PDB file of C-alpha atoms and ligand atoms in Angstrom:
ATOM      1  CA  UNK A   1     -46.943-218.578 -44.897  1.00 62.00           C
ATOM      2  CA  UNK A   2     -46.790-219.014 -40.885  1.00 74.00           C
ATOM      3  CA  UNK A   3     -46.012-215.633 -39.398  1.00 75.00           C
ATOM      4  CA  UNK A   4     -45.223-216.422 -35.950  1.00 79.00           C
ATOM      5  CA  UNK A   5     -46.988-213.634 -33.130  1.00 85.00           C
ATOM      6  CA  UNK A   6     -44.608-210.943 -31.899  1.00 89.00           C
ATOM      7  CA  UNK A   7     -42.300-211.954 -29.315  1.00 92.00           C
ATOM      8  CA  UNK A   8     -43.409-211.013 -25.516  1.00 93.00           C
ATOM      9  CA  UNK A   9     -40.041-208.196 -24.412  1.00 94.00           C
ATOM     10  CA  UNK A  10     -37.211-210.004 -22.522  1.00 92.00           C
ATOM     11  CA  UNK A  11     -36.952-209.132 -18.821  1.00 94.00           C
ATOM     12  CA  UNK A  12     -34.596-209.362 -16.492  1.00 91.00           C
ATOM     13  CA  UNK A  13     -34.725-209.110 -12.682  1.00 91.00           C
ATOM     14  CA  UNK A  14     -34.004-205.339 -12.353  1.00 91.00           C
ATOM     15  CA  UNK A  15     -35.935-204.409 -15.279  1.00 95.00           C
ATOM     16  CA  UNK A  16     -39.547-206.184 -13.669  1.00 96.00           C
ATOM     17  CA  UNK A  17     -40.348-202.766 -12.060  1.00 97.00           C
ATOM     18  CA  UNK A  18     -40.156-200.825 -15.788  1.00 98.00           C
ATOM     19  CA  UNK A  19     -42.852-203.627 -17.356  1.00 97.00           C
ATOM     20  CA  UNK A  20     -44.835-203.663 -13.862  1.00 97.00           C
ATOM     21  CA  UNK A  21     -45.011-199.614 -13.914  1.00 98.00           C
ATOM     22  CA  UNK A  22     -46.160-199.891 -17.833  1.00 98.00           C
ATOM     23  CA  UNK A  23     -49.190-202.191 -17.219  1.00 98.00           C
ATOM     24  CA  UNK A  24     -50.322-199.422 -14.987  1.00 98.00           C
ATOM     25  CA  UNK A  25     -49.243-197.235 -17.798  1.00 98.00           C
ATOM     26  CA  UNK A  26     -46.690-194.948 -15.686  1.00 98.00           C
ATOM     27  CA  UNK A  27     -43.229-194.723 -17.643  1.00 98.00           C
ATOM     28  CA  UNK A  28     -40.763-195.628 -14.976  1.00 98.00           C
ATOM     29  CA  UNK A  29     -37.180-194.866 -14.737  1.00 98.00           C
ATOM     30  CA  UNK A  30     -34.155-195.230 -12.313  1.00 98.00           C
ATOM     31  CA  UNK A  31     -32.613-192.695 -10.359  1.00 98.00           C
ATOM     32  CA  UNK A  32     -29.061-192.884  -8.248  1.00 98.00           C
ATOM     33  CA  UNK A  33     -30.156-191.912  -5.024  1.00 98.00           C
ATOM     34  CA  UNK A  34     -26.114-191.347  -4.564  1.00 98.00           C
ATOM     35  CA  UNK A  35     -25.331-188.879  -7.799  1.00 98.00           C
ATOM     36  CA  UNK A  36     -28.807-188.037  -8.535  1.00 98.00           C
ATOM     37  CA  UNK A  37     -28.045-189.150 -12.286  1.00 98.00           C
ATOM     38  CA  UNK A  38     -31.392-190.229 -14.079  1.00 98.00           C
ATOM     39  CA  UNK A  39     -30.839-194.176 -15.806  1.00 98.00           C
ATOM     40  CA  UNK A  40     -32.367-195.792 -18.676  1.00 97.00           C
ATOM     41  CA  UNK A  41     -32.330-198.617 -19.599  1.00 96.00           C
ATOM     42  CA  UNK A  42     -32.701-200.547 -16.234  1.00 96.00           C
ATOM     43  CA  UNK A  43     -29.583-201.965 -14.503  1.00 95.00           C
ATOM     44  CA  UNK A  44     -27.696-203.342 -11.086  1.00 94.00           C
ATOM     45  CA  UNK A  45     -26.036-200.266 -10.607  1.00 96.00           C
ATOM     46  CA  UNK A  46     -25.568-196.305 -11.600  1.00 98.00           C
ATOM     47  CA  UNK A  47     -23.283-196.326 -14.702  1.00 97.00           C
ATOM     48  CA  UNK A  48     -21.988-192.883 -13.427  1.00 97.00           C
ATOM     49  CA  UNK A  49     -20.765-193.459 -10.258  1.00 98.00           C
ATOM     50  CA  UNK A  50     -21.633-197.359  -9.359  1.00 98.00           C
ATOM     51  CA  UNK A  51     -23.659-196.736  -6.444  1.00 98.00           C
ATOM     52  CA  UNK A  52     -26.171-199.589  -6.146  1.00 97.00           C
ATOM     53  CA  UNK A  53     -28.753-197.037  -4.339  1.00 98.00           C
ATOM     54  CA  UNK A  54     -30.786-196.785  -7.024  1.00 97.00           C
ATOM     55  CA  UNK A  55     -34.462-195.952  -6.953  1.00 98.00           C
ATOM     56  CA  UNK A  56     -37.649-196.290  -9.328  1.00 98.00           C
ATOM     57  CA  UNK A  57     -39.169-193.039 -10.327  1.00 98.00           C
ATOM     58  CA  UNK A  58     -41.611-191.846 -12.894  1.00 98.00           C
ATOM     59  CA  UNK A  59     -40.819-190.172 -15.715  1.00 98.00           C
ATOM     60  CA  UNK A  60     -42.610-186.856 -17.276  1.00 98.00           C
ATOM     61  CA  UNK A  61     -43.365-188.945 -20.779  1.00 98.00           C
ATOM     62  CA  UNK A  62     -42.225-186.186 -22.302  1.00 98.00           C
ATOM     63  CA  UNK A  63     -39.381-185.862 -24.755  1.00 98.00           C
ATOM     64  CA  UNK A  64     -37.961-185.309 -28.069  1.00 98.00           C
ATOM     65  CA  UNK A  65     -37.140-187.246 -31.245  1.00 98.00           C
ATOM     66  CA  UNK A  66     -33.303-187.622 -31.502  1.00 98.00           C
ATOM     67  CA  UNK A  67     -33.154-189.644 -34.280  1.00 98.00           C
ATOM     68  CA  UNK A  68     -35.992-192.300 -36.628  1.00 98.00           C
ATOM     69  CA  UNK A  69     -36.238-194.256 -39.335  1.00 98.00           C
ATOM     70  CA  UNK A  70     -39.764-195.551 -41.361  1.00 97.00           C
ATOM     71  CA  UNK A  71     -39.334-199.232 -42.076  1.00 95.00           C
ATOM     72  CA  UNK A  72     -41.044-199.529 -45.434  1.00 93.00           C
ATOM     73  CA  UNK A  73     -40.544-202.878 -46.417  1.00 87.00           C
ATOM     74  CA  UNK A  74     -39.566-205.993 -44.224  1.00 80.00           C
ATOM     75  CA  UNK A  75     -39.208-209.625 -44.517  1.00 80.00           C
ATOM     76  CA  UNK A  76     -42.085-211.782 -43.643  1.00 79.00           C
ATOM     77  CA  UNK A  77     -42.552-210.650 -39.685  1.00 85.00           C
ATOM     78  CA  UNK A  78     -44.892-210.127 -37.234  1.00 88.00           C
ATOM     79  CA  UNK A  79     -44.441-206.835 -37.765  1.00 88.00           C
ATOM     80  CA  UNK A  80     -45.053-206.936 -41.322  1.00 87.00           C
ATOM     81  CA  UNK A  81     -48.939-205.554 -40.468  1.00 87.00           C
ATOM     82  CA  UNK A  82     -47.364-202.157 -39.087  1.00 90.00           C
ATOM     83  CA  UNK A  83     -45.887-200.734 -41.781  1.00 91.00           C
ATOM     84  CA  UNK A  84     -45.026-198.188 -42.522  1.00 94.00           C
ATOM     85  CA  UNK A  85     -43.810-197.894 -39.054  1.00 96.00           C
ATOM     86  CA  UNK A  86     -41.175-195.947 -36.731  1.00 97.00           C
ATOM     87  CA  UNK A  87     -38.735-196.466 -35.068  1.00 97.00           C
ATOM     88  CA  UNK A  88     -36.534-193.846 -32.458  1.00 98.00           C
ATOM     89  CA  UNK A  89     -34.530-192.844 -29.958  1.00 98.00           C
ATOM     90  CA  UNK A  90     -36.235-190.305 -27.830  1.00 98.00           C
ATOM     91  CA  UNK A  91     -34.341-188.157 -25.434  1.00 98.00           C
ATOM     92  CA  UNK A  92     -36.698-187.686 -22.386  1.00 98.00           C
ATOM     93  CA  UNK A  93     -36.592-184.583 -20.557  1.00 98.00           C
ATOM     94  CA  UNK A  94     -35.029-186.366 -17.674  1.00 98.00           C
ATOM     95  CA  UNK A  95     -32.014-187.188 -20.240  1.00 98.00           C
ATOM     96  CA  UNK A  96     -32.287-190.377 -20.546  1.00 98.00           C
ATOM     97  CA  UNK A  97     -32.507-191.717 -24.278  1.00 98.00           C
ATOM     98  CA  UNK A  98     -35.285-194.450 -25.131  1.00 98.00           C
ATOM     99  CA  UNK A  99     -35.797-197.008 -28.108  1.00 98.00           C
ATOM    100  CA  UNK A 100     -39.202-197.126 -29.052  1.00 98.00           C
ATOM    101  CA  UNK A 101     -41.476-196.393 -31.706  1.00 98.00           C
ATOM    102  CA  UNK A 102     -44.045-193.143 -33.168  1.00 98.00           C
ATOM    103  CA  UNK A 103     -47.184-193.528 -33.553  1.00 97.00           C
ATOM    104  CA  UNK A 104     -49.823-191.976 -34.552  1.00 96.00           C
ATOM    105  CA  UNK A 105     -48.504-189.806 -36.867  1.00 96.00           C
ATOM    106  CA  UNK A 106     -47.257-189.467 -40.511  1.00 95.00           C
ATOM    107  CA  UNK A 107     -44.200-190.661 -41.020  1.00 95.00           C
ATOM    108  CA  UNK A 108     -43.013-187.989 -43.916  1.00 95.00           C
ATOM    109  CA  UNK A 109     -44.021-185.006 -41.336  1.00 95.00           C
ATOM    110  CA  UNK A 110     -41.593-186.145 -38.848  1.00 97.00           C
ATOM    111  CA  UNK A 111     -38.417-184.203 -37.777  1.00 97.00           C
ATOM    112  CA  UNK A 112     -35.630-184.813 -35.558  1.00 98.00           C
ATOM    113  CA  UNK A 113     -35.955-182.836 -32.076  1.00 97.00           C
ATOM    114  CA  UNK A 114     -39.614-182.597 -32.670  1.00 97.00           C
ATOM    115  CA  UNK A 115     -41.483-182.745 -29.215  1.00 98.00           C
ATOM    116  CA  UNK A 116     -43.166-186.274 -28.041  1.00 98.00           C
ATOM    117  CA  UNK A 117     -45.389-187.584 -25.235  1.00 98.00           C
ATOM    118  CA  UNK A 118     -45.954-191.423 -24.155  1.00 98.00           C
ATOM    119  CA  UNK A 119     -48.875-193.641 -25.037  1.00 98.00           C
ATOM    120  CA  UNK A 120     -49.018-197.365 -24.026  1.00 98.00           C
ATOM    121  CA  UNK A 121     -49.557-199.897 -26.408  1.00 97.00           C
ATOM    122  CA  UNK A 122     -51.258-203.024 -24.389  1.00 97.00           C
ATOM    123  CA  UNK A 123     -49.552-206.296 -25.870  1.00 94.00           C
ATOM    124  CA  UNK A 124     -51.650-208.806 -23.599  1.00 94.00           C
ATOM    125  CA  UNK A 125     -52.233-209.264 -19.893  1.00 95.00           C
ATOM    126  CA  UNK A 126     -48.101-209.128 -18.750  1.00 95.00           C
ATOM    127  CA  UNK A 127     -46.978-206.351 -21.392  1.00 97.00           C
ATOM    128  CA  UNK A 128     -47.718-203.049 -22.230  1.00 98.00           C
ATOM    129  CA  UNK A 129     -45.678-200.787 -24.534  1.00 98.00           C
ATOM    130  CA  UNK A 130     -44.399-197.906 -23.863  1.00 98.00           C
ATOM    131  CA  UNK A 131     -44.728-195.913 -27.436  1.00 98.00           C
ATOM    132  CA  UNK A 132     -44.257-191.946 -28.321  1.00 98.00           C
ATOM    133  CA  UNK A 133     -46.875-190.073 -30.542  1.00 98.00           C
ATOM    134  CA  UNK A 134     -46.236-186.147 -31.638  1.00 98.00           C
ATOM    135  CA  UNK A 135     -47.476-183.305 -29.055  1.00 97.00           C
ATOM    136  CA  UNK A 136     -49.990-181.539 -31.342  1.00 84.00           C
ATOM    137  CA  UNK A 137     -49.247-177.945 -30.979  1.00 73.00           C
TER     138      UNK A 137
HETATM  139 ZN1   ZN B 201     -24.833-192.573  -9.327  1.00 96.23          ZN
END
């Protein structure tokens, strides 16, 4: 069976600066410079109070699990090799909620509000992934 490679992340114009700041392996967010309101995911404008003064800033990389779920089995993917693998929304402490996935860990130890830190993932030359792994305590 032909498994086709895993597809390179769409981007958009206003979301360049979030894949340029993860090749360098900073985690990059907006800010409103108008309502001071952290964003994620990237946009035109603040979804609070639609001020287009928004700036780029870097994020702690620190967060917590708000909610997973381990894909155990799949249909024939790309990502068929990573399983058993995670995937979350992670509340960074700047409030902003990501999509992404844990790593390094085990899946069954794993608990909701459970504290996480970024690690990048390099895809190739133009992508790098921004993924969460457990902050050994
Ligand atoms: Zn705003």
């Amino acid at each position: 069976m032909n498994i086709p490679a895993k597809p390179d992340p769409l981007v958009n114009n206003w979301a360049r600066p979030f894949w340029d700041g993860t090749r360098e392996e900073k985690l990059l967010i907006q800010k409103c410079s108008d309502c001071e309101q952290y964003i994620f995911y990237p946009r035109m404008a603040c979804p609070h109070c639609f001020s287009e003064n928004i700036e780029w800033v870097e994020a702690s990389g620190k967060g917590t699990i708000y909610a997973f779920t381990v894909v155990e089995s799949n249909a024939p993917s790309p990502f068929l090799e990573d399983m058993p693998y995670v995937i979350a929304v992670i509340i960074l402490e700047e409030g902003v909620r990501m999509l992404s996935n844990i790593v390094d860990c085990n899946p069954d130890d794993l608990q909701c509000d459970q504290s996480v830190e970024v690690t990048f993932e390099k895809m190739n030359d133009e992508f790098t992934l921004p993924k969460f792994k457990p902050v050994k305590v």
